[in-house]
Short mmCIF file of C-alpha atoms in Angstrom, two decimals:
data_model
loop_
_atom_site.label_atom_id
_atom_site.label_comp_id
_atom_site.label_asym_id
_atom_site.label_seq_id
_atom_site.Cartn_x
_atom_site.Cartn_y
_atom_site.Cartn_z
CA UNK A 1 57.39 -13.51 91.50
CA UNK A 2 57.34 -12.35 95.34
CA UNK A 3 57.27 -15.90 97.17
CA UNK A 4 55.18 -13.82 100.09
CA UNK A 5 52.31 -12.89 97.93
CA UNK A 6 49.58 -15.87 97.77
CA UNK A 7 47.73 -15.07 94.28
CA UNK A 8 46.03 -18.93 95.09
CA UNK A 9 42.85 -16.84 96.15
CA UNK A 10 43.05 -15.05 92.94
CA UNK A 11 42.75 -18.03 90.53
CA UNK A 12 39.32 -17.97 89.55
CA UNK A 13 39.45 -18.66 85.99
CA UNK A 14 39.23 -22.17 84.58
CA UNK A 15 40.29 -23.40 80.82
CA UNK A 16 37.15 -22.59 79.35
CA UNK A 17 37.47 -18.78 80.32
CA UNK A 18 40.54 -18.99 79.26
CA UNK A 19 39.50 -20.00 75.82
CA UNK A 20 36.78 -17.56 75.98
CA UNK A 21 39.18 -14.65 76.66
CA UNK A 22 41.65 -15.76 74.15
CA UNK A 23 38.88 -16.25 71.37
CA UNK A 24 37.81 -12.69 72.47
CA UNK A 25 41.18 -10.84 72.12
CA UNK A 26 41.72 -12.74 68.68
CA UNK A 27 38.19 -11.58 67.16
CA UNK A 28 39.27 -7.87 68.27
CA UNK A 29 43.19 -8.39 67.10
CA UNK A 30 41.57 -9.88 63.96
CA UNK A 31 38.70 -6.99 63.38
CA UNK A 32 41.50 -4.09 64.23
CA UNK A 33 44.05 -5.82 61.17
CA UNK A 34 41.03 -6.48 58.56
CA UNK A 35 38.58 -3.48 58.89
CA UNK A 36 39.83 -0.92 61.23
CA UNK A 37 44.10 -0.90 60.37
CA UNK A 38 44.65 2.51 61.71
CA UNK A 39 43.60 1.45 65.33
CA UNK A 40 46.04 0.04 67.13
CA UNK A 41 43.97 -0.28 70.33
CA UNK A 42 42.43 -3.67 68.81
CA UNK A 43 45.94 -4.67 68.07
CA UNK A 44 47.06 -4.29 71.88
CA UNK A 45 43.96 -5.74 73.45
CA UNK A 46 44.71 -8.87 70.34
CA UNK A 47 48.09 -9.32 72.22
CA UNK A 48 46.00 -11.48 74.81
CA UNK A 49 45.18 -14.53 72.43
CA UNK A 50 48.65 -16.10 71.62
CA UNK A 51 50.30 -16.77 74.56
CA UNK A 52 47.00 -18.09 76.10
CA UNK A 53 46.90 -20.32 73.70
CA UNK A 54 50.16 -21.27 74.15
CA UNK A 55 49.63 -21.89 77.54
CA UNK A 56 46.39 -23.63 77.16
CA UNK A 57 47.94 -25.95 74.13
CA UNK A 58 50.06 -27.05 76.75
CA UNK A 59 47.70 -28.07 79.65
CA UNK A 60 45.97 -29.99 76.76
CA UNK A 61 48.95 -31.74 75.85
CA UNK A 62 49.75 -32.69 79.36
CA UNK A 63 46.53 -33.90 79.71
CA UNK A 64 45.33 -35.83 76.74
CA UNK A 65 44.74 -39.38 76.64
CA UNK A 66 45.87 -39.50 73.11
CA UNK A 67 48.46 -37.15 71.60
CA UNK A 68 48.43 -38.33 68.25
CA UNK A 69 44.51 -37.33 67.83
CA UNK A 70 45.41 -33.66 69.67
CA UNK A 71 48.37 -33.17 66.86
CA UNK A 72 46.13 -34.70 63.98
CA UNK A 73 43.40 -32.79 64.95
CA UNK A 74 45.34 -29.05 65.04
CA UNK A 75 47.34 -30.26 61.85
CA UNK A 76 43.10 -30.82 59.67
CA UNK A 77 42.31 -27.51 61.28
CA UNK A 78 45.30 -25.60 59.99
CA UNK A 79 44.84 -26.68 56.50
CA UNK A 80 40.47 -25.98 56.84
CA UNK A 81 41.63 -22.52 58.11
CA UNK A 82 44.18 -21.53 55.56
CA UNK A 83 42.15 -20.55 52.89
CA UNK A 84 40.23 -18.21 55.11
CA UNK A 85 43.03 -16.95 57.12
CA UNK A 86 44.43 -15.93 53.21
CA UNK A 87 40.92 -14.22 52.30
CA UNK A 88 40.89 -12.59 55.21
CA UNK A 89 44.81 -10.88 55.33
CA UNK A 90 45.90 -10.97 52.00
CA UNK A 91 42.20 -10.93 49.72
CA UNK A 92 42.93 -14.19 47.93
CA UNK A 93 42.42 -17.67 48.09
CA UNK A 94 45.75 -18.64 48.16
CA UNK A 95 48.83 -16.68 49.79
CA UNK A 96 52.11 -19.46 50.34
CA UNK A 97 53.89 -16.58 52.02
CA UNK A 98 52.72 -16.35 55.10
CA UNK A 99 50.53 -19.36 57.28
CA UNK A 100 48.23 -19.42 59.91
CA UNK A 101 48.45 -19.83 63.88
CA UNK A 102 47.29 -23.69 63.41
CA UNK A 103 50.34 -24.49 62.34
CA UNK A 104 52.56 -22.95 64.75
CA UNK A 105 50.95 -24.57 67.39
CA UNK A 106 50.86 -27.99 65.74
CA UNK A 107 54.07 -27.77 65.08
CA UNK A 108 54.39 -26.86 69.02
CA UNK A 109 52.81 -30.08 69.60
CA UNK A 110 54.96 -31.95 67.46
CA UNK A 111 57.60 -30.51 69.84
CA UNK A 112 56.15 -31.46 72.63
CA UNK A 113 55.73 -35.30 71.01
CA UNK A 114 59.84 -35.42 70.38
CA UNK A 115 60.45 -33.94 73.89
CA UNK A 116 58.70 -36.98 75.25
CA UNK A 117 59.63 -39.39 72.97
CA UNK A 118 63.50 -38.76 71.70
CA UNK A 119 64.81 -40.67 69.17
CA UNK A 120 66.61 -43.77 70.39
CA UNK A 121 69.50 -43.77 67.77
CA UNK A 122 71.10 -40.32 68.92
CA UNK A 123 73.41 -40.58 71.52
CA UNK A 124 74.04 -36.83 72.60
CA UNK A 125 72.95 -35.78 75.63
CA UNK A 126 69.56 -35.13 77.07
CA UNK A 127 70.11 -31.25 77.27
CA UNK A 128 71.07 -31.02 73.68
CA UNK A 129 68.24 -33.42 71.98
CA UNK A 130 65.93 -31.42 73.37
CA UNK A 131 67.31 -27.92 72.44
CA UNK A 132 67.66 -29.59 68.93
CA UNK A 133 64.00 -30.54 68.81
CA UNK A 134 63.11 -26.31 70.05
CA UNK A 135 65.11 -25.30 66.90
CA UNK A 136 63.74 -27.50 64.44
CA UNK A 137 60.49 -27.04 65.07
CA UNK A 138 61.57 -23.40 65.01
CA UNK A 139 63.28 -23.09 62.00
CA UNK A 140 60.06 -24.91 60.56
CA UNK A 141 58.04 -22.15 61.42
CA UNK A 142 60.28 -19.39 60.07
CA UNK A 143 60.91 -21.46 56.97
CA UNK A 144 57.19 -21.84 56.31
CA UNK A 145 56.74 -18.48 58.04
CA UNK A 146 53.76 -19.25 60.56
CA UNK A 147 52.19 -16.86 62.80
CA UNK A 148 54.57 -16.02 65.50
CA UNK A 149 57.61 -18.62 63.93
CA UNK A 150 60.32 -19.46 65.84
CA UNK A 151 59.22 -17.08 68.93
CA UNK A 152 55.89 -19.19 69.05
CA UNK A 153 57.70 -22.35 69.01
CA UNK A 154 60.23 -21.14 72.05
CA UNK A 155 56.95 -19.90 74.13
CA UNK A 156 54.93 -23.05 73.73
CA UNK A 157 58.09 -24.95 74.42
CA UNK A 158 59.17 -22.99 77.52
CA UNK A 159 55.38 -23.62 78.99
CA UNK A 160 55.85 -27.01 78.47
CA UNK A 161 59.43 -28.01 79.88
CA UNK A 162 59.09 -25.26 82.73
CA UNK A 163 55.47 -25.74 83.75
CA UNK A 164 56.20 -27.21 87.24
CA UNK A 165 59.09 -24.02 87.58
CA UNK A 166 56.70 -20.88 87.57
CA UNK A 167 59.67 -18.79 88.70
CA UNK A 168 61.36 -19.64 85.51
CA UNK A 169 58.41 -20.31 83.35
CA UNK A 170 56.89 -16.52 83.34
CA UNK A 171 59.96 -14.34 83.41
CA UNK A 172 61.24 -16.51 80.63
CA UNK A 173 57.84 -16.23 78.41
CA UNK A 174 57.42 -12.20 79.12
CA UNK A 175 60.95 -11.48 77.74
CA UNK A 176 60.76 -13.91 74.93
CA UNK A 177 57.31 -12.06 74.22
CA UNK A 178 58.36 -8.83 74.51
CA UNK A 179 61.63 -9.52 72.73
CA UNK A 180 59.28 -9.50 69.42
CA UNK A 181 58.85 -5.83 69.62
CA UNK A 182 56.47 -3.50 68.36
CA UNK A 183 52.40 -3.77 69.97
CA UNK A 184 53.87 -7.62 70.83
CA UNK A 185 55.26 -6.40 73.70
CA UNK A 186 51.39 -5.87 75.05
CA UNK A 187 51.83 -10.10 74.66
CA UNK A 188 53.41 -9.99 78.20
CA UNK A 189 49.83 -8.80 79.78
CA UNK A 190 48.20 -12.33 78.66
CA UNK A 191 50.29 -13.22 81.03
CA UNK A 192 47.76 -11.85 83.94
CA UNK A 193 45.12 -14.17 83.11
CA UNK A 194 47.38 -17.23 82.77
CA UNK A 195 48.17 -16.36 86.71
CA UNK A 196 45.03 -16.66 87.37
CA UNK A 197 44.23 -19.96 85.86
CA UNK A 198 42.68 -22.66 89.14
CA UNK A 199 44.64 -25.51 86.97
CA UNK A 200 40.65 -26.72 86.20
CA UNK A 201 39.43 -27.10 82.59
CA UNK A 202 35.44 -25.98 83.50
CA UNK A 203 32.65 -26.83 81.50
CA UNK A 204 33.08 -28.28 78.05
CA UNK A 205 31.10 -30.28 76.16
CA UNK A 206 32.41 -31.93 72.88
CA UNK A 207 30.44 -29.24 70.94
CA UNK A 208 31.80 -26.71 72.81
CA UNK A 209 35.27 -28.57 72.41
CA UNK A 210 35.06 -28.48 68.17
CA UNK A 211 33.19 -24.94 68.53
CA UNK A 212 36.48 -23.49 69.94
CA UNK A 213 38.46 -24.96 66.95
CA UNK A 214 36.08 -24.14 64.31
CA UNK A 215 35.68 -20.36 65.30
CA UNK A 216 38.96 -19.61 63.81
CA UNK A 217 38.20 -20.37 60.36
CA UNK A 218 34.68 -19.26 60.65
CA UNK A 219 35.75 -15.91 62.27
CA UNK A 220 38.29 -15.51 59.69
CA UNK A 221 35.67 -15.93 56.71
CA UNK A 222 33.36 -13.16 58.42
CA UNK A 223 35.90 -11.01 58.88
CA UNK A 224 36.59 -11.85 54.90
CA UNK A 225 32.94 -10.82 53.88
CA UNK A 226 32.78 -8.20 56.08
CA UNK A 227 36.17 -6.42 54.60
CA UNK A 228 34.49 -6.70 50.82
CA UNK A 229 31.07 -5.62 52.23
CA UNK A 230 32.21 -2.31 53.68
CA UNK A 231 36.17 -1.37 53.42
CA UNK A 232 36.93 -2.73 50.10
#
């Protein structure tokens, strides 16, 4: 980033856009791969939703009074959204082989919680507890094969331990991004947005709080009855 440009007067967008963007690109991403599979212009504009999530999981986590309740709370609404996140992809109620974003980014938070809080027994040092805590939680996710695995797990974690080092946070994000290949290298233009963020949550009631949580699963059960209504 060119320390001469001032994008300050640019950051108009708050958390709650944010969301709103993200929930957005993930309803199109989600449409394109259930009812419309030949058009891969869903798929690019869907590139939008992860990382802003990522990025967003990580202001919350920063800024939670209670960590526990944040992890607890993704970790219920990975297991409500699993059956419809298997009706939706794979046309059956249950599907082992593959698991939804929820858990990735629970298992980001867990992260997070270890990074903060390293076991006291280990004596190794600082550097390598906390590169031992980014694998793990990687390996996790490719072992249970979440949305996104191990790359998910490296891009929440870089947000987090970088977030005061922009210089190294972004560059480090858009190659791990675009390192997945394919349409995920359209991942790197969420990355717009997030520059744009005013560091301000905006509006959000507690309804509006749950609402953005339960639209995955409920989006993911239209998309379900909307797939057996007119493509099956």
């Amino acid at each position: 980033m060119n320390p001469s440009v001032n994008i300050s007067r640019y950051q108009r967008l708050d958390g709650t856009v944010l969301k709103l963007i993200a929930c957005l690109s993930m309803f199109i991403d989600h449409l394109g791969a259930v009812c419309f599979s030949g058009m891969m212009g869903f798929r690019i504009i869907g590139r939008l939703a992860f990382p802003i999530y990522c990025f967003l999981l990580v202001e919350g986590a920063v800024h939670t009074h209670d960590m526990k309740k944040y992890i607890l709370r993704m970790g219920i609404f990975a297991l409500i959204s699993e059956v419809p996140f298997d009706l939706a992809f794979y046309h059956r109620l249950v599907y082992t082989e593959h698991q939804n974003v929820f858990f990735t980014l629970g298992l980001g938070l867990l992260a997070i919680w270890f990074l903060e809080h390293p076991i006291e027994h280990l004596d190794i040092p600082d550097v390598l507890y906390k590169l031992l805590v980014i694998i793990a939680a990687g390996l996790i996710a490719e072992f249970f094969n979440t949305d996104y695995g191990f790359t998910g797990i490296a891009v929440i974690c870089v947000f987090y331990y970088l977030r005061e080092q922009p210089q190294l946070k972004y560059p480090i994000a858009a190659i791990l991004l675009a390192a997945m290949g394919g349409v995920e290298v359209y991942a790197v233009l969420a990355l717009i947005p997030i520059l744009l963020y005013n560091g301000r949550r905006g509006r959000q009631t507690k309804v509006m709080q749950y609402g953005f949580y339960i639209f995955y699963p409920a989006h993911l059960l239209l998309l379900a009855v909307l797939y057996h209504l007119f493509v099956l």
